[in-house]
XYZ file of C-alpha atoms in Angstrom:
345
model
C -5.813 35.534 25.135
C -10.002 34.975 25.368
C -11.709 35.810 22.508
C -14.272 38.301 22.599
C -17.794 37.496 23.284
C -19.833 36.585 19.758
C -16.246 36.273 18.058
C -15.216 33.912 16.700
C -13.211 31.243 19.182
C -16.192 32.102 21.860
C -18.040 29.787 23.028
C -20.264 29.218 26.585
C -17.560 27.573 28.479
C -14.641 29.946 27.252
C -13.129 27.009 25.261
C -12.834 27.148 21.330
C -14.944 24.957 19.716
C -14.149 23.346 16.412
C -16.949 25.015 14.333
C -15.042 28.209 16.101
C -12.155 27.274 14.365
C -14.270 26.204 11.092
C -15.154 29.792 11.081
C -12.118 31.351 11.658
C -10.275 28.721 8.291
C -13.685 30.020 6.217
C -14.844 26.072 5.954
C -16.882 23.457 6.491
C -16.552 21.344 10.070
C -16.565 18.553 8.202
C -12.987 19.385 6.651
C -11.014 21.193 9.580
C -11.015 17.896 11.147
C -10.271 16.186 8.458
C -7.102 19.124 8.451
C -6.560 18.120 12.216
C -6.458 14.474 12.100
C -4.562 14.157 8.623
C -7.035 12.115 6.961
C -8.992 13.260 3.700
C -7.196 15.538 0.467
C -7.208 18.994 0.869
C -5.457 21.714 -0.815
C -2.064 22.212 1.137
C -3.223 26.330 1.655
C -6.715 25.190 3.334
C -5.258 22.377 5.447
C -2.513 25.347 7.164
C -6.051 27.912 7.134
C -7.133 25.280 10.334
C -3.416 25.592 11.880
C -3.447 28.950 11.850
C -7.093 29.300 12.812
C -6.387 26.842 15.682
C -3.051 28.780 16.717
C -5.240 32.036 16.684
C -7.991 30.542 19.068
C -5.889 28.207 21.992
C -8.060 25.109 20.186
C -7.312 21.608 22.723
C -8.977 18.700 20.552
C -11.339 16.377 22.480
C -8.736 13.790 22.224
C -11.195 10.966 24.025
C -14.049 12.325 20.967
C -11.195 12.062 18.704
C -10.228 8.036 20.292
C -14.217 7.074 19.579
C -14.564 8.690 15.859
C -10.883 7.298 14.576
C -11.384 4.009 16.678
C -7.776 5.384 17.884
C -5.830 5.816 21.273
C -3.396 8.635 20.639
C -0.577 6.510 22.092
C 2.448 4.320 21.598
C 3.703 1.926 23.906
C 7.909 1.874 23.520
C 9.920 -1.528 24.892
C 13.150 -1.487 25.512
C 15.296 -3.418 27.066
C 18.347 -1.974 28.172
C 17.384 -0.868 32.005
C 20.415 1.990 32.097
C 19.209 4.201 29.082
C 22.596 3.918 27.648
C 21.513 3.836 24.024
C 17.176 4.442 24.468
C 17.590 7.617 25.969
C 18.408 9.045 22.578
C 16.879 6.413 20.996
C 13.149 7.496 22.713
C 14.027 11.235 23.169
C 14.124 10.749 18.547
C 10.721 9.442 18.516
C 9.298 11.850 21.012
C 10.280 14.810 18.351
C 8.850 12.486 16.099
C 4.916 11.590 18.001
C 5.436 14.774 19.743
C 4.326 16.845 16.603
C 1.065 14.920 16.409
C 0.209 15.254 19.340
C 0.383 10.716 20.508
C 1.718 10.364 23.528
C 4.878 7.285 24.315
C 4.121 4.641 27.590
C 7.765 3.776 28.077
C 8.073 0.288 29.420
C 11.732 -1.046 30.358
C 11.889 -5.132 30.716
C 15.059 -5.418 31.785
C 16.541 -8.884 29.240
C 13.125 -10.551 30.725
C 10.978 -12.038 28.959
C 8.001 -12.835 31.791
C 8.738 -8.403 32.115
C 8.508 -8.415 28.666
C 4.951 -10.278 28.017
C 3.773 -8.212 31.200
C 4.547 -5.331 29.784
C 3.303 -5.694 25.944
C -0.218 -6.994 27.814
C -1.075 -4.092 30.179
C 0.345 -1.873 26.450
C -3.420 -3.886 25.119
C -5.223 -3.536 27.359
C -4.146 0.629 26.900
C -4.873 -0.310 23.474
C -2.389 1.749 22.454
C -1.808 2.251 17.794
C 1.363 0.933 17.907
C 5.174 -0.410 19.700
C 8.392 0.467 19.030
C 11.347 -1.617 20.426
C 14.436 -0.798 21.349
C 17.199 -2.108 23.030
C 21.032 -1.246 24.200
C 22.507 -3.579 21.833
C 22.549 -4.589 17.665
C 21.798 -8.071 17.861
C 19.268 -9.129 16.234
C 15.978 -9.881 18.075
C 12.718 -12.363 17.953
C 9.560 -10.801 17.094
C 7.043 -9.764 20.145
C 4.771 -12.797 19.254
C 4.362 -14.145 22.217
C 0.707 -12.474 23.822
C -2.269 -13.063 21.760
C -3.301 -10.242 20.343
C -0.301 -8.326 18.789
C -1.104 -9.517 15.843
C -3.433 -6.917 14.646
C -0.894 -3.376 16.118
C 1.921 -2.215 13.984
C 5.081 -2.698 15.499
C 8.785 -1.326 14.465
C 12.156 -2.272 15.505
C 14.646 -0.327 16.445
C 18.817 -0.643 16.655
C 17.924 -3.823 17.691
C 16.799 -5.157 14.627
C 14.447 -8.362 14.448
C 15.269 -11.266 12.667
C 11.760 -11.197 10.745
C 13.226 -9.808 7.765
C 9.188 -9.382 7.011
C 9.304 -6.604 10.086
C 10.041 -3.040 10.119
C 13.845 -2.402 11.390
C 15.626 1.012 11.804
C 18.940 0.265 12.249
C 22.942 2.130 12.123
C 24.466 1.531 9.065
C 27.803 -0.223 11.350
C 29.523 -0.545 7.947
C 29.858 2.775 6.618
C 30.589 3.824 10.536
C 33.649 1.501 10.568
C 34.170 2.988 6.979
C 34.360 6.498 7.994
C 36.286 5.759 10.731
C 39.429 3.973 9.153
C 39.319 5.922 6.670
C 39.645 9.627 8.850
C 42.951 6.897 10.042
C 44.202 6.785 6.510
C 43.935 9.871 5.176
C 46.118 11.113 8.280
C 48.966 8.843 7.048
C 47.943 6.100 9.786
C 48.483 1.983 7.897
C 49.561 0.512 11.074
C 45.800 0.437 12.975
C 45.278 -1.578 14.924
C 41.749 -2.521 16.973
C 40.170 -3.432 19.188
C 37.043 -4.008 21.230
C 34.787 -6.030 22.663
C 33.396 -9.782 22.940
C 32.564 -11.576 19.865
C 29.653 -12.642 20.293
C 28.499 -9.385 20.219
C 26.943 -8.543 17.077
C 28.574 -5.045 17.200
C 31.867 -6.223 18.121
C 31.756 -8.767 15.341
C 30.177 -6.860 12.383
C 32.873 -3.865 13.510
C 35.542 -5.827 12.998
C 35.017 -8.294 9.927
C 33.912 -4.771 8.522
C 37.517 -3.177 9.629
C 38.888 -5.582 8.296
C 37.658 -6.011 4.725
C 38.296 -1.547 4.475
C 42.234 -1.983 5.571
C 42.154 -5.069 3.255
C 40.644 -2.435 0.306
C 42.743 -0.020 0.816
C 45.915 -2.912 0.260
C 46.820 -2.616 4.208
C 46.663 -5.869 7.385
C 45.665 -4.867 10.935
C 49.035 -3.898 12.344
C 48.832 -7.237 14.797
C 47.414 -8.880 11.854
C 43.968 -9.740 14.237
C 40.906 -8.119 16.004
C 42.076 -8.011 19.635
C 38.055 -9.142 20.778
C 37.701 -8.437 25.099
C 35.006 -6.298 26.887
C 33.346 -3.148 26.972
C 36.058 -1.185 29.268
C 37.998 1.230 30.248
C 40.703 -1.186 31.438
C 40.056 -3.673 28.592
C 41.550 -0.855 26.695
C 44.553 0.081 28.886
C 45.305 -4.312 29.119
C 44.664 -4.330 25.218
C 46.962 -0.996 24.611
C 50.005 -2.918 26.237
C 49.399 -6.015 24.177
C 49.049 -4.394 20.736
C 52.167 -2.356 22.015
C 54.419 -5.420 23.065
C 53.905 -7.068 19.431
C 53.190 -4.232 17.278
C 54.923 -1.193 18.884
C 55.528 0.736 15.418
C 52.116 0.679 16.086
C 50.689 4.696 13.999
C 46.380 4.135 14.958
C 43.420 2.799 17.147
C 40.552 1.895 15.827
C 38.552 0.972 19.216
C 34.761 -0.087 19.472
C 33.310 1.886 21.693
C 34.588 5.134 23.549
C 35.369 3.109 26.423
C 38.062 1.230 25.534
C 39.807 3.883 23.392
C 39.406 6.143 26.480
C 41.243 2.934 28.100
C 43.811 3.072 25.435
C 43.879 7.166 25.548
C 45.042 7.110 29.173
C 47.655 3.675 28.812
C 49.352 4.942 26.072
C 49.347 8.849 27.703
C 51.016 6.103 31.470
C 54.129 5.121 28.580
C 54.300 8.915 27.518
C 52.995 7.921 24.276
C 51.636 11.287 22.051
C 48.366 11.036 21.304
C 47.602 11.937 18.206
C 51.165 12.871 18.039
C 53.030 9.665 17.946
C 49.432 7.792 17.840
C 45.793 8.020 16.614
C 42.831 6.905 18.900
C 39.760 6.665 17.643
C 36.530 5.701 19.473
C 32.965 4.214 18.279
C 29.731 5.513 20.101
C 30.276 9.078 20.306
C 28.769 9.057 24.131
C 29.318 12.014 26.283
C 30.313 10.824 29.696
C 33.492 8.641 27.912
C 34.092 10.878 24.552
C 34.746 14.472 26.128
C 36.628 12.856 29.572
C 39.369 11.129 27.802
C 42.416 13.124 27.595
C 42.115 14.508 25.137
C 38.983 13.994 23.976
C 37.902 11.211 21.448
C 37.645 11.336 18.141
C 34.245 8.941 17.423
C 30.884 7.142 14.792
C 27.903 8.879 16.471
C 25.466 6.688 15.037
C 22.781 9.061 15.433
C 20.170 6.990 17.891
C 17.968 9.612 17.947
C 17.581 9.862 14.192
C 17.397 5.681 13.976
C 14.465 5.990 16.928
C 12.866 9.462 15.109
C 12.560 7.557 11.558
C 11.469 4.551 14.232
C 8.398 6.347 15.525
C 7.601 7.858 12.037
C 8.449 4.345 9.867
C 5.381 3.378 12.595
C 3.053 5.929 12.253
C 2.806 5.532 8.698
C 2.142 1.541 9.559
C -0.769 2.792 11.926
C -1.821 4.117 9.152
C -1.539 0.682 7.047
C 1.620 1.700 4.885
C 3.618 -0.491 5.941
C 7.665 -0.232 5.228
C 8.669 -4.137 5.998
C 13.001 -5.568 5.516
C 15.429 -3.068 7.759
C 16.257 0.636 6.640
C 19.740 1.976 7.834
C 20.287 5.600 9.343
C 24.065 6.859 8.389
C 26.560 7.507 11.096
C 28.814 10.901 11.329
C 32.005 11.060 12.625
C 32.983 13.105 15.330
C 36.640 14.538 14.995
C 38.084 15.510 18.491
C 41.874 16.037 19.642
C 42.386 12.371 19.730
C 43.140 12.493 15.770
């Protein structure tokens, strides 16, 4: 609604000005500006009066003027190696939720895992004078820090899901030890003691780490894997089917499968169903990732570990905003996983 002539919010162009916001909030123009920029010290109720006035008048700050005044572009870059978007999309959505509250735009750059393409995108982001960069990927393996382009040393960078190999950098990662413990403890609570572990390629950090944590957690409970070893393979349903057959040939008394991802778990569930084995009556199955496409389409739907990818993105964005304000928090910041219980256990 347009304010009537002569009332706060009216202007020659019919658009509310900062002076109108200040008048309605009962503060100076300088105080109103600081409240909108999140700078300066003031009482919470004063800042809230300014925000209420903004909402009442429909005031929209002049971004160009703000950029000239603050030296900021109010944009950040999000660099991903995950062209498919399976992992980067939830991270991006979480980051946008956090950044959107501050009216900051996100520029998405897909490197497709190519170093030259990454350098090209980074130069473009520098040319656009972004305030900071979030880096994510499709794997939990640590990656080299962004150092290939001149000027990056002056811009805050936060790594999400795929941590930096430099401990001085800020990284936000999923709690794989905690996620593995959730899965194993759930199976143990259900009375399962002969648990097999089927996972992806051993050279992937996610497969290697989850396998190690599973073995350690079972050892702490006085148990070992039903076949005496981890079954490394592929991140695929086909591998899950083959692995299920191999496990049951070696250890027919297996009563549960903990799988490194949902694709493998769905393949295991298919193989068990074809054998006439009841899930979860005879054998329980737990996956990892909570990928709806796999977990919900499985028969039965999969119990699985959710990595909280959106929360990883949100926390990464908050850490970036803090770094932009020179409040840097180096090191790895861990986001807890959660267990989603469905009919497979």
